[in-house]
Coordinates of C-alpha atoms in Angstrom, one line a residue:
M19 CA -2.7 -6.8 30.2
P20 CA -5.8 -8.2 31.9
G21 CA -6.1 -12.0 31.4
A22 CA -9.9 -11.8 31.3
A23 CA -9.7 -9.4 28.3
L24 CA -7.3 -11.7 26.5
R25 CA -9.6 -14.6 27.0
R26 CA -12.5 -12.7 25.7
I27 CA -10.6 -11.8 22.5
A28 CA -9.5 -15.3 21.9
E29 CA -13.0 -16.7 22.4
A30 CA -14.4 -14.0 20.1
I31 CA -12.0 -14.9 17.3
D32 CA -12.5 -18.6 17.7
A33 CA -16.2 -18.0 17.4
G34 CA -15.7 -16.2 14.1
R35 CA -16.7 -12.7 15.3
E36 CA -15.6 -9.6 13.4
V37 CA -13.0 -7.4 15.1
L38 CA -15.1 -4.2 14.7
E39 CA -18.0 -5.8 16.5
V40 CA -15.8 -6.8 19.4
A41 CA -14.0 -3.4 19.4
R42 CA -17.4 -1.6 19.9
E43 CA -18.2 -3.9 22.9
E44 CA -14.7 -3.4 24.4
L45 CA -15.2 0.4 24.1
G46 CA -18.1 0.2 26.5
R47 CA -16.3 -2.0 29.1
V48 CA -14.4 -0.6 32.1
D49 CA -11.6 -3.1 31.5
G50 CA -12.0 -2.9 27.7
L51 CA -9.0 -3.0 25.4
P52 CA -8.2 0.0 23.2
P53 CA -9.1 -0.5 19.6
S54 CA -5.5 0.1 18.5
V55 CA -4.3 -2.8 20.8
L56 CA -7.3 -4.9 19.9
G57 CA -6.4 -4.8 16.2
R58 CA -2.9 -6.1 16.9
L59 CA -4.3 -8.8 19.2
Y60 CA -6.6 -9.9 16.5
E61 CA -3.7 -10.3 14.1
L62 CA -1.8 -12.4 16.7
E63 CA -4.8 -14.5 17.6
Q64 CA -5.5 -15.2 13.9
R65 CA -1.9 -16.3 13.6
R66 CA -2.4 -18.6 16.5
M67 CA -5.4 -20.1 14.8
R68 CA -3.4 -20.8 11.6
W69 CA -0.8 -22.5 13.8
K70 CA -3.5 -24.5 15.5
A71 CA -4.9 -25.6 12.1
A72 CA -1.4 -26.7 11.0
A73 CA -0.9 -28.7 14.2
Q74 CA -4.2 -30.4 13.8
E75 CA -3.4 -31.3 10.2
I76 CA 0.0 -32.8 11.2
T77 CA -1.7 -34.8 14.0
A78 CA -4.3 -36.1 11.6
R79 CA -1.7 -36.9 8.9
R80 CA 0.4 -38.9 11.3
A81 CA -2.7 -40.9 12.4
R82 CA -3.5 -41.7 8.8
D83 CA 0.1 -42.9 8.3
G84 CA 0.0 -45.1 11.4
L85 CA 2.6 -43.0 13.3
P86 CA 2.4 -42.1 16.9
A87 CA 1.2 -38.6 17.8
L88 CA 3.8 -36.0 18.7
P89 CA 3.7 -34.8 22.3
D90 CA 1.5 -31.8 22.8
A91 CA 4.2 -30.0 24.9
L92 CA 6.6 -30.4 22.0
L93 CA 4.1 -29.1 19.5
R94 CA 3.5 -26.0 21.5
E95 CA 7.2 -25.2 21.5
M96 CA 7.1 -24.7 17.7
A97 CA 6.6 -21.1 16.9
T98 CA 5.3 -21.3 13.3
P99 CA 3.5 -23.7 11.0
T100 CA 6.8 -24.2 9.1
A101 CA 8.5 -25.2 12.3
L102 CA 5.7 -27.7 13.0
E103 CA 6.3 -29.2 9.5
A104 CA 10.0 -29.5 10.3
L105 CA 9.2 -31.3 13.5
D106 CA 7.1 -33.8 11.7
R107 CA 9.8 -34.4 9.1
A108 CA 12.4 -34.8 11.8
A109 CA 10.2 -37.4 13.7
R110 CA 9.8 -39.3 10.4
L111 CA 13.6 -39.2 9.6
A112 CA 14.6 -40.2 13.2
P113 CA 11.8 -42.3 14.7
S114 CA 13.9 -43.1 17.8
A115 CA 14.8 -39.4 18.5
T116 CA 14.1 -38.0 21.9
A117 CA 12.3 -34.7 22.5
I118 CA 15.7 -33.0 23.1
E119 CA 17.1 -34.4 19.8
L120 CA 14.0 -33.4 17.9
R121 CA 14.4 -29.8 19.1
E122 CA 17.9 -29.9 17.5
Y123 CA 16.5 -31.0 14.2
V124 CA 14.0 -28.1 14.3
A125 CA 16.8 -25.7 15.3
I126 CA 18.7 -26.9 12.2
W127 CA 15.6 -26.1 10.0
D128 CA 15.3 -22.6 11.6
A129 CA 18.9 -21.8 11.2
C130 CA 19.0 -23.0 7.5
F131 CA 15.8 -21.1 6.8
Q132 CA 17.4 -17.9 8.1
L133 CA 20.5 -18.6 6.1
A134 CA 18.4 -19.0 3.0
R135 CA 16.6 -15.7 3.7
R136 CA 19.8 -13.8 4.4
D137 CA 22.4 -15.4 2.1
G138 CA 20.4 -17.1 -0.5
E139 CA 19.7 -15.7 -4.0
L140 CA 16.6 -15.2 -6.1
R141 CA 17.5 -15.0 -9.8
I142 CA 14.9 -13.8 -12.3
T143 CA 15.2 -14.7 -15.9
A144 CA 13.0 -14.5 -19.0
A145 CA 10.9 -17.6 -19.6
T146 CA 9.5 -16.5 -23.0
E147 CA 10.8 -15.0 -26.2
D148 CA 7.8 -12.8 -26.5
A149 CA 9.5 -9.4 -26.4
A150 CA 6.2 -7.5 -25.8
A151 CA 5.4 -9.6 -22.8
V152 CA 8.9 -9.3 -21.4
A153 CA 9.0 -5.6 -21.8
E154 CA 6.5 -5.0 -19.0
F155 CA 8.8 -6.7 -16.5
E156 CA 12.2 -5.8 -18.0
D157 CA 13.4 -4.2 -14.8
L158 CA 13.0 -7.5 -13.0
L159 CA 15.3 -9.4 -15.3
G160 CA 18.9 -10.2 -14.5
R161 CA 18.5 -9.6 -10.8
A162 CA 20.1 -11.7 -8.0
E163 CA 19.0 -10.6 -4.6
A164 CA 18.8 -12.1 -1.1
P165 CA 15.1 -12.9 -0.3
A166 CA 15.4 -10.9 3.0
A167 CA 16.3 -7.8 1.0
L168 CA 13.7 -8.2 -1.6
P169 CA 11.1 -5.3 -1.5
A170 CA 7.5 -6.4 -1.2
H171 CA 6.5 -4.7 -4.5
R172 CA 9.2 -6.4 -6.4
W173 CA 8.2 -9.9 -5.1
L174 CA 4.6 -9.2 -6.0
A175 CA 5.7 -8.1 -9.5
A176 CA 7.8 -11.2 -9.9
R177 CA 5.0 -13.5 -8.8
R178 CA 2.7 -12.0 -11.3
A179 CA 5.2 -12.3 -14.1
E180 CA 5.8 -15.9 -13.2
R181 CA 2.1 -16.7 -13.2
L182 CA 1.9 -15.1 -16.7
G183 CA 4.7 -17.4 -17.8
V184 CA 7.0 -14.4 -18.6
V185 CA 9.8 -15.0 -16.1
R186 CA 11.4 -17.9 -14.2
L187 CA 12.2 -17.6 -10.5
E188 CA 15.2 -19.6 -9.4
F189 CA 16.3 -19.8 -5.8
R190 CA 19.9 -20.6 -4.9
W191 CA 20.8 -21.7 -1.4
P192 CA 24.0 -21.3 0.7
T193 CA 24.3 -25.1 1.0
E194 CA 27.9 -25.1 2.3
A195 CA 26.9 -22.9 5.2
M196 CA 23.9 -25.2 5.8
H197 CA 26.1 -28.3 5.8
D198 CA 28.5 -26.6 8.3
R199 CA 25.6 -25.8 10.6
I200 CA 24.5 -29.5 10.5
R201 CA 28.1 -30.7 11.2
A202 CA 28.3 -28.5 14.2
V203 CA 25.5 -30.3 15.9
T204 CA 25.9 -33.8 14.6
L205 CA 26.8 -35.2 18.0
K206 CA 23.5 -33.8 19.4
L207 CA 21.3 -35.6 16.8
S208 CA 19.7 -39.0 17.0
R209 CA 21.6 -42.3 16.4
D210 CA 19.4 -42.6 13.3
E211 CA 21.9 -40.2 11.7
T212 CA 24.9 -42.6 12.1
N213 CA 24.9 -43.5 8.4
R214 CA 23.5 -40.2 7.0
T215 CA 25.9 -37.4 5.8
P216 CA 25.2 -33.7 6.5
E217 CA 24.4 -33.3 2.8
Q218 CA 21.8 -36.0 2.9
L219 CA 20.2 -34.7 6.1
C220 CA 20.1 -31.2 4.6
E221 CA 18.3 -32.5 1.5
L222 CA 15.8 -34.5 3.5
L223 CA 15.1 -32.1 6.4
V224 CA 15.6 -28.7 4.8
L225 CA 15.8 -28.5 1.0
R226 CA 12.7 -30.5 0.2
D227 CA 10.4 -27.9 1.8
L228 CA 12.6 -24.8 1.8
E229 CA 11.4 -23.2 -1.4
P230 CA 7.7 -23.6 -0.7
A231 CA 8.2 -22.3 2.8
L232 CA 10.2 -19.3 1.7
R233 CA 7.6 -18.5 -1.0
R234 CA 4.8 -18.6 1.5
H235 CA 6.8 -16.3 3.8
L236 CA 7.5 -13.8 1.0
D237 CA 3.8 -14.0 -0.1
E238 CA 2.5 -13.3 3.4
R239 CA 5.0 -10.5 4.1
S240 CA 4.5 -8.7 0.8
E241 CA 0.7 -9.0 0.9
G242 CA 0.7 -7.8 4.5
E243 CA 2.8 -4.7 3.6
A244 CA 0.6 -4.0 0.6
L245 CA -2.5 -4.1 2.7
T246 CA -0.9 -1.9 5.4
A247 CA 0.0 0.7 2.8
A248 CA -3.4 0.6 1.3
A249 CA -5.0 1.2 4.7
G250 CA -2.8 4.3 5.0
A251 CA -3.9 5.5 1.6
Y252 CA -7.6 4.8 2.5
A253 CA -7.3 6.7 5.7
A254 CA -5.8 9.6 3.8
L255 CA -8.9 9.9 1.6
F256 CA -10.9 10.8 4.8
R257 CA -8.5 13.6 5.7
I258 CA -9.4 15.5 2.5
P259 CA -10.9 18.7 3.9
P260 CA -14.5 19.3 2.8
V261 CA -15.3 22.3 0.6
I262 CA -17.6 24.8 2.1
A263 CA -19.4 26.7 -0.6
T264 CA -22.9 27.7 -1.6
R265 CA -22.2 26.9 -5.2
L266 CA -19.4 25.1 -6.9
G267 CA -18.5 23.8 -10.3
A268 CA -16.9 20.5 -11.3
I269 CA -15.4 19.3 -14.6
F270 CA -14.9 15.7 -15.7
F271 CA -12.7 14.7 -18.7
G272 CA -13.3 11.6 -20.7
R273 CA -10.6 9.6 -22.4
G274 CA -9.0 10.8 -25.6
P275 CA -11.1 13.1 -27.8
R276 CA -14.3 12.7 -25.8
P277 CA -16.2 15.9 -24.9
V278 CA -15.7 17.6 -21.5
S279 CA -18.6 17.5 -19.1
W280 CA -19.4 20.0 -16.3
V281 CA -21.9 20.5 -13.5
V282 CA -22.8 23.3 -11.2
A283 CA -24.0 22.1 -7.8
D284 CA -25.3 23.8 -4.6
G285 CA -23.7 23.4 -1.2
G286 CA -25.8 20.3 -0.6
G287 CA -24.5 18.6 -3.7
A288 CA -27.7 19.0 -5.8
A289 CA -27.1 19.6 -9.5
L290 CA -28.3 23.0 -10.7
E291 CA -26.9 23.1 -14.2
S292 CA -24.9 20.7 -16.3
G293 CA -23.6 20.4 -19.8
T294 CA -21.0 19.1 -22.2
D295 CA -18.4 21.0 -24.2
A296 CA -16.9 19.5 -27.3
G297 CA -13.6 21.0 -26.3
V298 CA -12.5 21.7 -29.9
A299 CA -12.6 25.5 -30.2
D300 CA -9.3 27.4 -29.7
D301 CA -10.6 29.1 -26.6
W302 CA -12.9 26.4 -25.3
A303 CA -11.3 26.2 -21.8
A304 CA -11.4 30.0 -21.2
A305 CA -15.0 30.0 -22.4
L306 CA -16.0 27.1 -20.1
V307 CA -14.4 28.7 -17.1
A308 CA -16.1 32.0 -17.9
R309 CA -19.4 30.2 -18.1
L310 CA -19.0 28.6 -14.7
Q311 CA -18.0 31.9 -13.2
A312 CA -21.1 33.5 -14.6
A313 CA -23.1 30.7 -12.9
G314 CA -21.8 32.0 -9.6
I315 CA -19.5 29.2 -8.5
E316 CA -17.1 29.9 -5.7
V317 CA -14.8 26.9 -6.2
L318 CA -13.8 24.8 -9.2
V319 CA -13.4 21.0 -8.7
L320 CA -11.1 19.1 -11.0
P321 CA -9.9 15.5 -11.1
A322 CA -6.5 15.0 -9.3
S323 CA -5.4 13.4 -12.6
S324 CA -6.9 12.5 -16.0
P325 CA -5.9 10.6 -19.1
A326 CA -7.0 13.8 -21.0
V327 CA -3.8 15.5 -19.7
D328 CA -3.8 18.3 -22.3
R329 CA -7.5 19.2 -21.7
L330 CA -7.1 19.2 -17.9
R331 CA -4.0 21.4 -18.3
D332 CA -5.9 23.8 -20.5
V333 CA -8.6 24.3 -17.9
E334 CA -6.1 24.7 -15.1
R335 CA -4.4 27.5 -17.1
A336 CA -7.7 29.1 -17.9
A337 CA -8.8 29.1 -14.2
E338 CA -5.4 30.1 -12.8
G339 CA -5.9 33.3 -10.7
K340 CA -9.6 33.4 -11.3
L341 CA -11.1 30.6 -9.2
P342 CA -9.9 28.5 -6.3
I343 CA -9.2 24.9 -7.6
V344 CA -9.8 21.8 -5.6
R345 CA -8.5 18.4 -6.9
I346 CA -10.4 15.2 -6.1
P347 CA -9.4 11.6 -6.8
T348 CA -11.5 9.9 -9.5
A349 CA -11.1 6.3 -8.2
A350 CA -14.2 4.0 -8.3
M351 CA -16.2 6.4 -10.4
R352 CA -18.2 3.7 -12.0
E353 CA -19.3 2.3 -8.6
A354 CA -20.1 5.8 -7.3
K355 CA -22.3 6.5 -10.3
A356 CA -24.1 3.2 -9.9
A357 CA -25.3 4.5 -6.5
L358 CA -27.0 7.6 -7.9
G359 CA -30.8 7.8 -7.8
G360 CA -33.7 10.1 -8.6
P361 CA -33.2 12.9 -11.1
D362 CA -29.4 12.2 -11.2
L363 CA -30.1 9.0 -13.1
E364 CA -31.1 11.1 -16.1
L365 CA -27.7 12.7 -16.3
P366 CA -25.4 11.5 -19.1
S367 CA -22.6 9.3 -17.7
S368 CA -19.8 12.0 -17.9
Q369 CA -22.0 14.7 -16.4
A370 CA -22.9 12.2 -13.5
A371 CA -19.1 11.8 -13.0
A372 CA -18.7 15.6 -12.7
L373 CA -21.5 15.6 -10.1
I374 CA -19.7 12.8 -8.2
L375 CA -16.5 15.0 -8.1
A376 CA -18.5 17.9 -6.7
R377 CA -20.1 15.8 -4.0
R378 CA -16.8 14.2 -3.1
A379 CA -15.4 17.7 -2.6
L380 CA -18.3 18.7 -0.3
D381 CA -18.4 15.4 1.6
P382 CA -15.3 13.3 1.1
V383 CA -15.9 11.1 4.1
G384 CA -19.5 10.2 3.1
M385 CA -18.8 9.8 -0.6
F386 CA -15.7 7.6 -0.2
S387 CA -17.4 5.6 2.5
A388 CA -20.2 4.8 0.1
V389 CA -18.1 2.7 -2.3
D390 CA -16.4 -0.6 -1.7
P391 CA -12.8 0.1 -0.5
A392 CA -11.5 -2.6 -2.9
S393 CA -12.9 -0.7 -5.9
L394 CA -10.6 2.3 -5.1
G395 CA -7.5 0.3 -6.2
L396 CA -5.4 1.4 -3.3
A397 CA -3.3 -1.7 -2.9
E398 CA -0.3 -2.3 -5.1
Y399 CA -0.9 -5.2 -7.5
Q400 CA -4.4 -5.3 -6.1
H401 CA -5.8 -7.6 -8.7
D402 CA -3.4 -10.3 -7.5
L403 CA -4.9 -10.1 -4.0
D404 CA -8.3 -11.4 -2.8
P405 CA -10.8 -8.5 -3.3
E406 CA -12.9 -9.6 -0.3
R407 CA -9.8 -9.6 1.9
V408 CA -8.8 -6.1 0.7
S409 CA -12.2 -4.7 1.3
R410 CA -12.5 -6.3 4.8
Y411 CA -9.0 -5.2 5.8
L412 CA -9.6 -1.6 4.7
R413 CA -13.0 -1.3 6.4
T414 CA -11.6 -2.8 9.6
A415 CA -8.6 -0.5 9.6
R416 CA -10.8 2.5 9.2
G417 CA -13.3 1.4 11.8
L418 CA -10.6 0.8 14.4
A419 CA -9.2 4.2 13.7
E420 CA -12.6 5.9 14.2
L421 CA -13.2 4.0 17.4
E422 CA -9.7 4.9 18.7
A423 CA -10.4 8.6 17.9
Q424 CA -13.7 8.3 19.9
R425 CA -11.9 6.7 22.8
A426 CA -9.2 9.4 22.8
A427 CA -11.8 12.2 22.7
A428 CA -13.7 10.6 25.6
V429 CA -10.6 10.3 27.7
K430 CA -9.6 13.9 26.9
A431 CA -13.1 15.1 27.8
A432 CA -12.9 13.3 31.1
G433 CA -9.8 15.3 31.9
K434 CA -7.4 12.4 31.7
G435 CA -5.3 13.7 28.8
T436 CA -4.4 11.7 25.8
P437 CA -3.9 7.9 26.5
A438 CA -0.4 6.6 25.8
D439 CA -1.7 3.8 23.7
G440 CA -4.3 5.9 21.9
V441 CA -4.2 7.5 18.5
S442 CA -5.0 11.2 18.7
P443 CA -5.7 13.1 15.5
A444 CA -2.7 15.2 14.7
R445 CA -1.6 17.6 12.0
P446 CA 0.6 15.7 9.5
P447 CA 4.3 16.4 10.0
T448 CA 5.7 19.3 8.1
P449 CA 8.4 18.3 5.6
P450 CA 11.5 20.4 5.5
G451 CA 11.7 23.3 3.2
G452 CA 8.3 24.7 4.4
V453 CA 6.0 22.3 2.6
S454 CA 3.1 21.9 4.9
P455 CA 0.0 20.0 3.8
T456 CA -2.1 22.8 5.2
E457 CA 0.1 25.7 4.1
P458 CA -1.1 27.7 1.1
L459 CA 1.2 27.7 -1.9
G460 CA 3.5 30.7 -2.0
S461 CA 6.6 32.1 -0.3
R462 CA 8.8 30.1 -2.7
P463 CA 9.1 30.8 -6.4
V464 CA 7.0 28.1 -8.2
L465 CA 7.1 27.8 -12.0
S466 CA 3.7 28.3 -13.5
L467 CA 1.9 25.9 -15.8
S468 CA 2.6 28.1 -18.8
T469 CA 6.3 27.7 -18.2
I470 CA 6.4 23.9 -18.3
S471 CA 4.7 22.1 -21.2
S472 CA 6.6 18.8 -21.5
I473 CA 9.2 16.6 -19.7
D474 CA 11.9 18.2 -21.8
D475 CA 11.3 21.5 -20.0
L476 CA 12.2 20.0 -16.6
R477 CA 15.6 20.4 -14.9
P478 CA 16.9 19.2 -11.6
G479 CA 16.3 21.8 -8.9
M480 CA 13.2 23.3 -10.4
I481 CA 10.3 24.0 -7.9
L482 CA 6.9 23.0 -9.3
Q483 CA 3.3 22.9 -8.2
G484 CA 1.6 19.6 -8.4
T485 CA -1.3 17.5 -7.1
I486 CA -0.9 14.2 -5.2
T487 CA -2.8 11.6 -7.1
T488 CA -1.9 8.2 -5.6
L489 CA -0.2 7.0 -2.4
T490 CA 1.8 3.8 -2.4
Q491 CA 3.9 1.9 0.1
F492 CA 7.1 3.6 -1.2
G493 CA 5.9 7.1 -2.0
A494 CA 3.4 9.3 -3.8
F495 CA 2.7 10.1 -7.4
V496 CA 2.3 13.7 -8.3
N497 CA 0.4 15.2 -11.3
L498 CA 2.5 18.1 -12.7
G499 CA 0.2 18.8 -15.6
L500 CA 2.3 16.7 -17.9
R501 CA 1.6 13.4 -19.6
Q502 CA 4.0 11.8 -17.1
E503 CA 3.4 11.8 -13.4
G504 CA 6.4 12.3 -11.0
L505 CA 7.2 10.1 -8.0
V506 CA 8.2 11.3 -4.6
H507 CA 9.9 8.5 -2.7
V508 CA 9.2 8.3 1.1
S509 CA 12.8 9.2 1.8
E510 CA 12.3 12.5 0.0
M511 CA 9.3 13.6 2.1
A512 CA 11.1 14.8 5.1
D513 CA 14.5 15.1 6.8
H514 CA 13.4 12.5 9.3
R515 CA 12.2 9.0 8.6
V516 CA 8.7 8.7 7.1
A517 CA 7.0 5.3 7.5
Q518 CA 4.5 5.9 4.8
A519 CA 3.4 8.6 2.4
A520 CA 0.0 8.8 4.1
D521 CA 1.6 10.2 7.2
V522 CA 2.6 13.4 5.2
V523 CA 0.3 13.9 2.2
R524 CA -3.2 12.9 1.0
P525 CA -4.7 12.4 -2.5
G526 CA -5.8 15.6 -4.1
Q527 CA -3.5 17.7 -2.0
Q528 CA -1.6 20.5 -3.8
V529 CA 2.1 20.5 -3.0
R530 CA 5.3 22.1 -4.1
V531 CA 8.0 19.7 -5.2
R532 CA 11.6 19.9 -6.3
V533 CA 12.8 18.0 -9.3
V534 CA 15.5 15.6 -8.3
D535 CA 16.1 13.8 -11.6
V536 CA 14.6 13.4 -15.0
D537 CA 15.0 10.3 -17.2
R538 CA 13.7 11.4 -20.5
S539 CA 14.5 8.2 -22.3
R540 CA 12.1 6.3 -20.0
N541 CA 9.7 9.2 -19.1
R542 CA 10.5 9.0 -15.4
I543 CA 10.4 12.1 -13.1
S544 CA 11.9 11.9 -9.6
L545 CA 10.6 14.5 -7.2
S546 CA 11.1 15.6 -3.6
L547 CA 9.0 17.5 -1.0
R548 CA 12.2 18.7 0.5
L549 CA 12.5 22.0 -1.4
Q550 CA 16.0 22.5 0.0
D551 CA 18.3 19.5 0.5
T552 CA 19.4 20.1 4.1
R553 CA 20.8 16.7 4.8
G554 CA 24.3 17.6 3.8
P555 CA 26.8 15.8 1.4
R556 CA 26.1 12.2 0.7
S557 CA 28.2 9.5 -0.9
P558 CA 27.7 8.9 -4.6
A559 CA 26.0 5.6 -3.8
A560 CA 23.4 7.4 -1.7
G561 CA 23.2 10.5 -4.0
T562 CA 20.5 11.7 -6.3
R563 CA 21.5 9.5 -9.2
A564 CA 21.3 6.4 -7.1
K565 CA 18.0 7.5 -5.6
A566 CA 16.6 8.4 -9.0
A567 CA 17.4 4.9 -10.2
V568 CA 15.4 3.4 -7.3
L569 CA 12.5 5.7 -8.1
R570 CA 12.5 4.7 -11.7
E571 CA 12.4 1.1 -10.7
L572 CA 9.6 1.5 -8.3
D573 CA 7.6 3.5 -10.8
K574 CA 7.8 0.6 -13.2
F575 CA 6.2 -1.8 -10.8
F576 CA 3.3 0.2 -9.5
K577 CA 0.1 -0.5 -11.5
K578 CA -2.3 2.4 -11.5

């Protein structure tokens, strides 16, 4: 990779410039870096800056303590801020150690840190007798897992529960293995260790900083994974195909017994008619659908999900076979309504919400771009993350993707084909069993809404029609028209490995799903996009019961 380009990027980051600003400039350069590569370089350069800040802090601290500065060459050998801290501790423990000996101390730290990640245990126990508080995190309790095997969502949940004073996190270390590692290199250490046992050195060099370092590592890894998954979900919103219609209707459902509001809009999103229905008459849903049909609508827009499950279901049944239905996510509705102006300001709140749904159906890119990405609630445990960081990360991810698409289009137009490092728009992969995101429902027998009215009606193997409501790091939630949403784990989206749900589905998309497992006692529904299980026999440990248990656990931790 050109050295001049790398120097430009480093200087830009050191100057505090935003990645999108630099990416636009690079796009116009002959030797410019592709946006996809630039995004990764920014991450690496920012990591270098964190390392640089840690090195400067250690140098300043040693100066304050009257200690000699560590050689720059030795500092540069340390790969991470935690390794820098280990080097400083080693130099304090063994003032007469040579550079070669100090490297051995840091190697001990690195080896013990990896042992702690791989063979250590995190135990989670209740820290309060408040049964109601504990109930929310009951699936965390009693666990003992290696930190390296801990899923990101579980660590985020455990950290939240700890901050609330509900659970206690206790790390247990493989100290015997650590002591053995120290004994193996005793002869390579400084003469300062003559009177110090392996146990003492382990305590002073490793254990004093091990838990804070491992917590920082788990925090950074989990938050990074949550942001990456959120970026995928954000990008999926912009893949919602726009509705093309001269007139469409949209219905919004308030919580509980609140009335149902509706709007009729033209193809440009202007409200033509609007109203509110009490929703109490026996045939209110059929009457409302008939009224909208009489207004000449070509498409009916409904929320992808709603707390008023029964009312949404009534309208779906009434419109079935009469009108094409489009489902649209309702996230950040308050922020979207705040941006309304002109005559729209006079609409009652719920009617304004219906208008927002109609406009999102007509122009998903424009409407979802108009709200702060952080307000969409796309990241798991988002209220535990910095909102500004979430917003900046999502806007940056989307901007880089758009620039990469522009670059790919320009290269293709120039007759050079698709660049190897580019990201060309592609049709999402088709999951096995014929479930394509762009394929109309049909061909396979799908149980109608009138057949399924509660979770008690579900049986493993049933094929149902549903709507994708939320994408997560580990899968997608599906509205089946019941009070409980089902969960499709990423491993149940295709026969091949799927990195994230956003690679296969998008919010508001109608899909056919197979019921994998139903846990009625906990109101958990495990689903699959694989309408036929073509992967062959699996061991009981990897079978549907084990998979369903995982899905139930994940469902518990995701906060919608």
